[in-house]
Coordinates of C-alpha atoms in Angstrom, one line a residue:
M1 CA -27.0 18.3 -5.1
A2 CA -27.0 18.8 -8.9
C3 CA -30.2 18.0 -10.8
P4 CA -32.3 16.9 -7.8
E5 CA -35.4 16.7 -10.0
I6 CA -33.8 14.1 -12.3
V7 CA -32.5 12.1 -9.3
A8 CA -35.9 12.2 -7.6
F9 CA -37.5 10.9 -10.9
L10 CA -35.0 8.0 -11.1
L11 CA -35.5 7.1 -7.5
D12 CA -39.2 7.1 -7.4
G13 CA -39.7 10.5 -5.8
L14 CA -37.0 10.4 -3.2
D15 CA -35.7 13.8 -2.5
F16 CA -32.3 13.7 -1.0
E17 CA -31.2 17.3 -1.5
V18 CA -29.4 18.0 1.8
N19 CA -29.2 21.5 3.3
G20 CA -27.3 22.3 6.5
T21 CA -24.0 23.1 8.0
N22 CA -21.5 20.8 9.7
R23 CA -18.4 21.9 11.6
A24 CA -15.7 20.1 13.5
T25 CA -12.3 20.7 15.1
F26 CA -9.7 18.0 15.7
E27 CA -6.7 18.4 18.0
N28 CA -4.1 15.8 19.1
V29 CA -0.7 15.4 20.6
S30 CA 1.0 12.1 19.5
L31 CA 3.9 10.7 21.4
G32 CA 6.6 8.2 20.6
G33 CA 9.8 6.7 21.9
G34 CA 12.3 3.9 21.5
I35 CA 15.5 2.3 22.5
N36 CA 18.5 1.0 20.5
Y37 CA 21.0 -1.6 21.6
R38 CA 24.1 -2.5 19.6
P39 CA 25.8 -5.7 21.0
T40 CA 28.4 -5.6 18.2
D41 CA 29.4 -3.1 15.4
S42 CA 27.4 -5.2 12.9
I43 CA 24.2 -5.8 14.9
L44 CA 21.6 -3.2 16.0
A45 CA 18.5 -4.2 18.0
Y46 CA 15.7 -1.8 18.6
A47 CA 12.2 -1.4 20.1
K48 CA 9.8 1.5 19.8
V49 CA 6.3 2.7 20.6
V50 CA 4.6 5.4 18.5
E51 CA 1.2 7.0 18.7
G52 CA -0.6 8.1 15.5
F53 CA -3.5 10.4 14.6
K54 CA -5.5 11.2 11.5
A55 CA -7.9 14.1 11.6
G56 CA -11.6 13.5 10.7
G57 CA -13.5 15.4 8.1
F58 CA -16.5 15.3 5.8
N59 CA -17.6 13.2 2.8
P60 CA -18.0 15.4 -0.2
I61 CA -21.5 14.0 -0.8
A62 CA -23.8 11.7 1.1
A63 CA -27.5 10.7 0.7
T64 CA -28.2 11.7 4.4
R65 CA -26.7 14.4 6.5
E66 CA -25.9 11.9 9.3
L67 CA -23.3 10.2 7.0
Q68 CA -21.6 13.4 5.9
P69 CA -19.1 13.8 8.8
F70 CA -16.6 11.2 10.0
D71 CA -14.5 11.3 13.2
S72 CA -10.7 11.2 13.7
E73 CA -8.6 8.0 13.8
E74 CA -6.0 7.2 16.5
S75 CA -3.4 4.4 16.7
I76 CA -0.7 3.0 18.8
S77 CA 2.1 0.9 17.3
Y78 CA 4.7 -1.4 18.8
E79 CA 7.8 -2.6 16.9
I80 CA 10.9 -4.6 17.6
G81 CA 13.6 -5.5 15.1
L82 CA 17.2 -6.3 14.2
K83 CA 19.5 -4.7 11.6
T84 CA 22.6 -6.5 10.7
E85 CA 25.6 -6.2 8.3
L86 CA 27.7 -9.4 7.8
F87 CA 30.6 -10.6 5.7
D88 CA 32.4 -7.3 5.4
H89 CA 29.2 -5.5 4.6
R90 CA 28.4 -7.8 1.7
L91 CA 25.2 -9.1 3.3
R92 CA 22.6 -6.9 5.1
L93 CA 19.7 -8.5 7.0
N94 CA 16.8 -6.6 8.6
F95 CA 13.9 -8.0 10.5
A96 CA 10.9 -6.3 12.1
A97 CA 7.8 -7.5 14.0
F98 CA 5.0 -5.0 14.7
L99 CA 1.6 -4.7 16.3
Q100 CA -0.7 -1.8 15.7
D101 CA -4.1 -1.0 17.3
R102 CA -6.3 1.5 15.5
K103 CA -9.4 3.2 16.8
G104 CA -11.9 4.9 14.6
T105 CA -10.2 3.5 11.5
L106 CA -11.4 5.3 8.3
V107 CA -12.7 2.8 5.7
E108 CA -14.8 3.1 2.5
I109 CA -18.4 1.9 2.3
Q110 CA -21.2 2.3 -0.2
D111 CA -24.0 4.7 0.7
P112 CA -27.0 2.6 2.0
L113 CA -29.4 4.6 -0.1
I114 CA -27.3 5.4 -3.2
D115 CA -25.0 2.6 -4.3
V116 CA -22.9 4.8 -6.6
L117 CA -21.8 7.0 -3.7
E118 CA -18.6 6.2 -1.8
L119 CA -18.4 7.2 1.8
G120 CA -15.7 7.2 4.5
V121 CA -16.9 6.0 7.9
N122 CA -15.1 5.1 11.1
A123 CA -14.8 1.4 11.4
G124 CA -14.3 1.1 15.2
K125 CA -11.3 -1.0 16.0
V126 CA -8.7 -2.6 13.8
R127 CA -5.6 -4.6 14.7
N128 CA -2.6 -5.0 12.4
K129 CA 0.2 -7.4 13.2
G130 CA 2.9 -8.6 10.9
L131 CA 6.5 -9.4 10.1
E132 CA 8.9 -7.8 7.6
L133 CA 12.2 -9.3 6.3
E134 CA 14.7 -7.5 4.1
A135 CA 18.0 -9.0 2.7
T136 CA 20.6 -7.3 0.5
A137 CA 23.6 -9.2 -0.8
A138 CA 26.6 -8.3 -3.0
P139 CA 28.1 -11.7 -3.6
V140 CA 30.5 -10.5 -6.4
E141 CA 31.6 -7.1 -7.6
G142 CA 28.9 -5.2 -9.5
L143 CA 26.1 -7.6 -8.6
L144 CA 23.4 -6.5 -6.0
I145 CA 20.5 -8.7 -5.0
S146 CA 17.7 -7.3 -2.7
V147 CA 14.7 -9.3 -1.4
A148 CA 11.9 -8.0 0.8
A149 CA 9.1 -10.2 2.2
G150 CA 6.1 -9.3 4.4
Y151 CA 3.3 -10.8 6.3
L152 CA 0.3 -8.7 7.4
D153 CA -2.7 -9.8 9.4
A154 CA -5.2 -6.9 9.4
K155 CA -8.6 -7.5 10.9
F156 CA -11.6 -5.6 12.1
R157 CA -11.9 -6.2 15.9
E158 CA -15.0 -4.1 16.0
F159 CA -17.0 -2.8 13.0
E160 CA -20.8 -2.7 12.6
F161 CA -22.5 -0.5 10.1
G162 CA -26.3 -0.6 9.9
D163 CA -27.4 -4.2 9.7
D164 CA -23.9 -5.4 8.7
N165 CA -21.4 -6.8 11.1
F166 CA -17.8 -7.0 9.7
T167 CA -16.2 -7.9 13.1
G168 CA -13.5 -10.5 12.5
N169 CA -13.1 -9.9 8.8
R170 CA -9.9 -8.9 7.1
V171 CA -9.4 -5.2 6.3
P172 CA -10.0 -4.8 2.5
K173 CA -7.2 -3.7 0.1
T174 CA -4.5 -5.3 2.3
F175 CA -2.5 -8.4 1.2
K176 CA -1.6 -11.0 3.7
Y177 CA 1.7 -11.9 2.0
S178 CA 4.0 -9.8 -0.2
L179 CA 7.3 -10.3 -2.0
S180 CA 9.6 -8.1 -4.0
T181 CA 13.0 -8.8 -5.5
I182 CA 15.5 -6.6 -7.4
V183 CA 18.7 -7.7 -9.1
T184 CA 21.1 -5.3 -10.6
Y185 CA 24.5 -5.9 -12.3
E186 CA 27.0 -3.3 -13.6
R187 CA 30.4 -3.8 -15.1
P188 CA 32.8 -1.7 -17.2
I189 CA 33.0 -2.3 -20.9
T190 CA 35.7 0.4 -21.5
E191 CA 37.2 3.0 -19.3
E192 CA 34.4 5.4 -20.3
V193 CA 31.3 3.1 -20.7
N194 CA 29.6 0.8 -18.2
L195 CA 27.1 -2.0 -19.0
F196 CA 24.2 -2.2 -16.6
S197 CA 21.1 -4.5 -16.2
Y198 CA 18.1 -4.5 -13.9
A199 CA 15.3 -6.9 -13.2
S200 CA 12.5 -6.8 -10.6
Y201 CA 9.7 -9.0 -9.5
R202 CA 6.8 -7.9 -7.3
N203 CA 3.7 -9.8 -6.1
A204 CA 1.3 -10.1 -3.3
W205 CA -1.3 -12.7 -2.2
D206 CA -4.5 -13.2 -0.2
G207 CA -6.4 -10.0 -0.1
F208 CA -10.0 -8.9 -0.4
T209 CA -11.6 -5.9 -2.1
D210 CA -14.7 -5.6 0.2
N211 CA -15.5 -5.5 3.9
D212 CA -17.6 -8.7 3.5
N213 CA -14.4 -10.6 2.3
G214 CA -16.5 -11.9 -0.6
H215 CA -14.2 -10.8 -3.5
K216 CA -10.5 -11.7 -3.7
M217 CA -8.0 -9.1 -5.0
S218 CA -6.0 -10.0 -8.1
N219 CA -2.4 -10.8 -7.7
P220 CA -0.4 -7.8 -8.8
E221 CA 2.5 -9.8 -10.2
L222 CA 4.9 -7.7 -12.2
V223 CA 8.3 -8.3 -13.8
D224 CA 10.3 -5.3 -15.1
I225 CA 13.6 -5.4 -16.9
R226 CA 16.2 -2.9 -18.0
L227 CA 19.4 -3.2 -20.1
G228 CA 21.7 -0.4 -21.2
V229 CA 24.9 1.5 -21.0
T230 CA 26.1 4.6 -19.0
S231 CA 29.0 6.8 -19.8
N232 CA 31.3 8.8 -17.4
D233 CA 30.1 12.1 -18.9
G234 CA 26.5 11.5 -17.9
W235 CA 24.9 9.8 -20.9
R236 CA 22.5 6.9 -20.3
V237 CA 20.9 4.7 -23.0
N238 CA 18.7 1.7 -22.1
G239 CA 15.9 -0.5 -23.3
F240 CA 13.1 -1.4 -21.0
V241 CA 10.1 -3.7 -20.7
D242 CA 7.6 -3.1 -17.9
N243 CA 5.1 -5.9 -17.0
L244 CA 7.0 -8.4 -19.1
F245 CA 4.3 -11.1 -18.8
D246 CA 1.4 -8.7 -19.5
N247 CA -0.4 -9.4 -16.3
R248 CA -3.6 -7.4 -16.5
Y249 CA -4.6 -7.5 -12.9
T250 CA -7.6 -5.5 -11.7
T251 CA -7.5 -2.7 -9.1
L252 CA -10.9 -2.1 -7.5
D253 CA -11.8 1.4 -6.3
I254 CA -14.6 0.6 -3.9
A255 CA -14.8 -2.0 -1.1
G256 CA -18.3 -3.2 -1.7
T257 CA -20.2 -6.1 -3.1
R258 CA -23.2 -4.4 -4.8
I259 CA -21.3 -2.4 -7.4
P260 CA -17.7 -3.5 -7.5
R261 CA -15.8 -1.5 -10.1
G262 CA -12.2 -0.6 -10.9
T263 CA -9.5 -0.5 -13.6
Y264 CA -7.1 -2.9 -15.3
S265 CA -3.4 -2.4 -14.7
P266 CA -1.3 -1.1 -17.6
G267 CA -0.2 -3.9 -19.9
R268 CA 3.2 -4.7 -21.2
T269 CA 5.1 -1.6 -22.1
Y270 CA 8.5 -1.4 -23.8
G271 CA 10.7 1.2 -25.3
I272 CA 14.1 2.9 -25.3
Q273 CA 15.2 5.7 -23.0
V274 CA 18.0 8.2 -23.6
S275 CA 19.0 10.7 -20.9
K276 CA 21.9 13.0 -20.0
E277 CA 22.9 14.3 -16.6
F278 CA 24.3 17.8 -16.4

């Protein structure tokens, strides 16, 4: 611990210089399998079960030796879905439903003694369940529209830390609803030059920054646009605007209520790009 004398002075004599050795070994064999069924050439149904594993480790710094190590995380996931292509491949629809149980889930907390320290701890049990829908359409030549929507219900089924009981709360830094849309259009201007345009919209709703579910996450709503030309010999020139409506949403780095802190997203950014493929 750097400068233990200064820290002890600031914390009324508390000496938390930690000396000792920790050692751990993690081993795992994860299995998975699935089945596909294709009733027609344009429809694929599937189901799969997959195990997951994340090795444990050590917090770089902790006020007590007991909070330095954290254990491994294990999961088992179930998923069913459909993949379809319709109208002579002009419309693609994909649907998936999933359920995941996680044990020993690694989450962030603030050190009980030193608020400025961020620690990883095992949160007991977490259950994730949700739906995903993707659609891609090419209604006319050169136009491509893609939409993806998601629903995620991620909750602590078992998580107690010290005197705090987070059981039943939503897992922080996860949004319940999400949506993204991309529209591109390209058409020839001459035999050598093509005009292209691009627009995207992304947003998410209903998420929390902390294990207490006391602080809502900002909506990360972003609109990006591109307009330019490409040539058959590899040149590309386009103007762009990122974050068109200058949404300065916040991204918090710590899931806690005592010292919430974070950063603002980049504001509106625009410019011109010129590139050449060789």
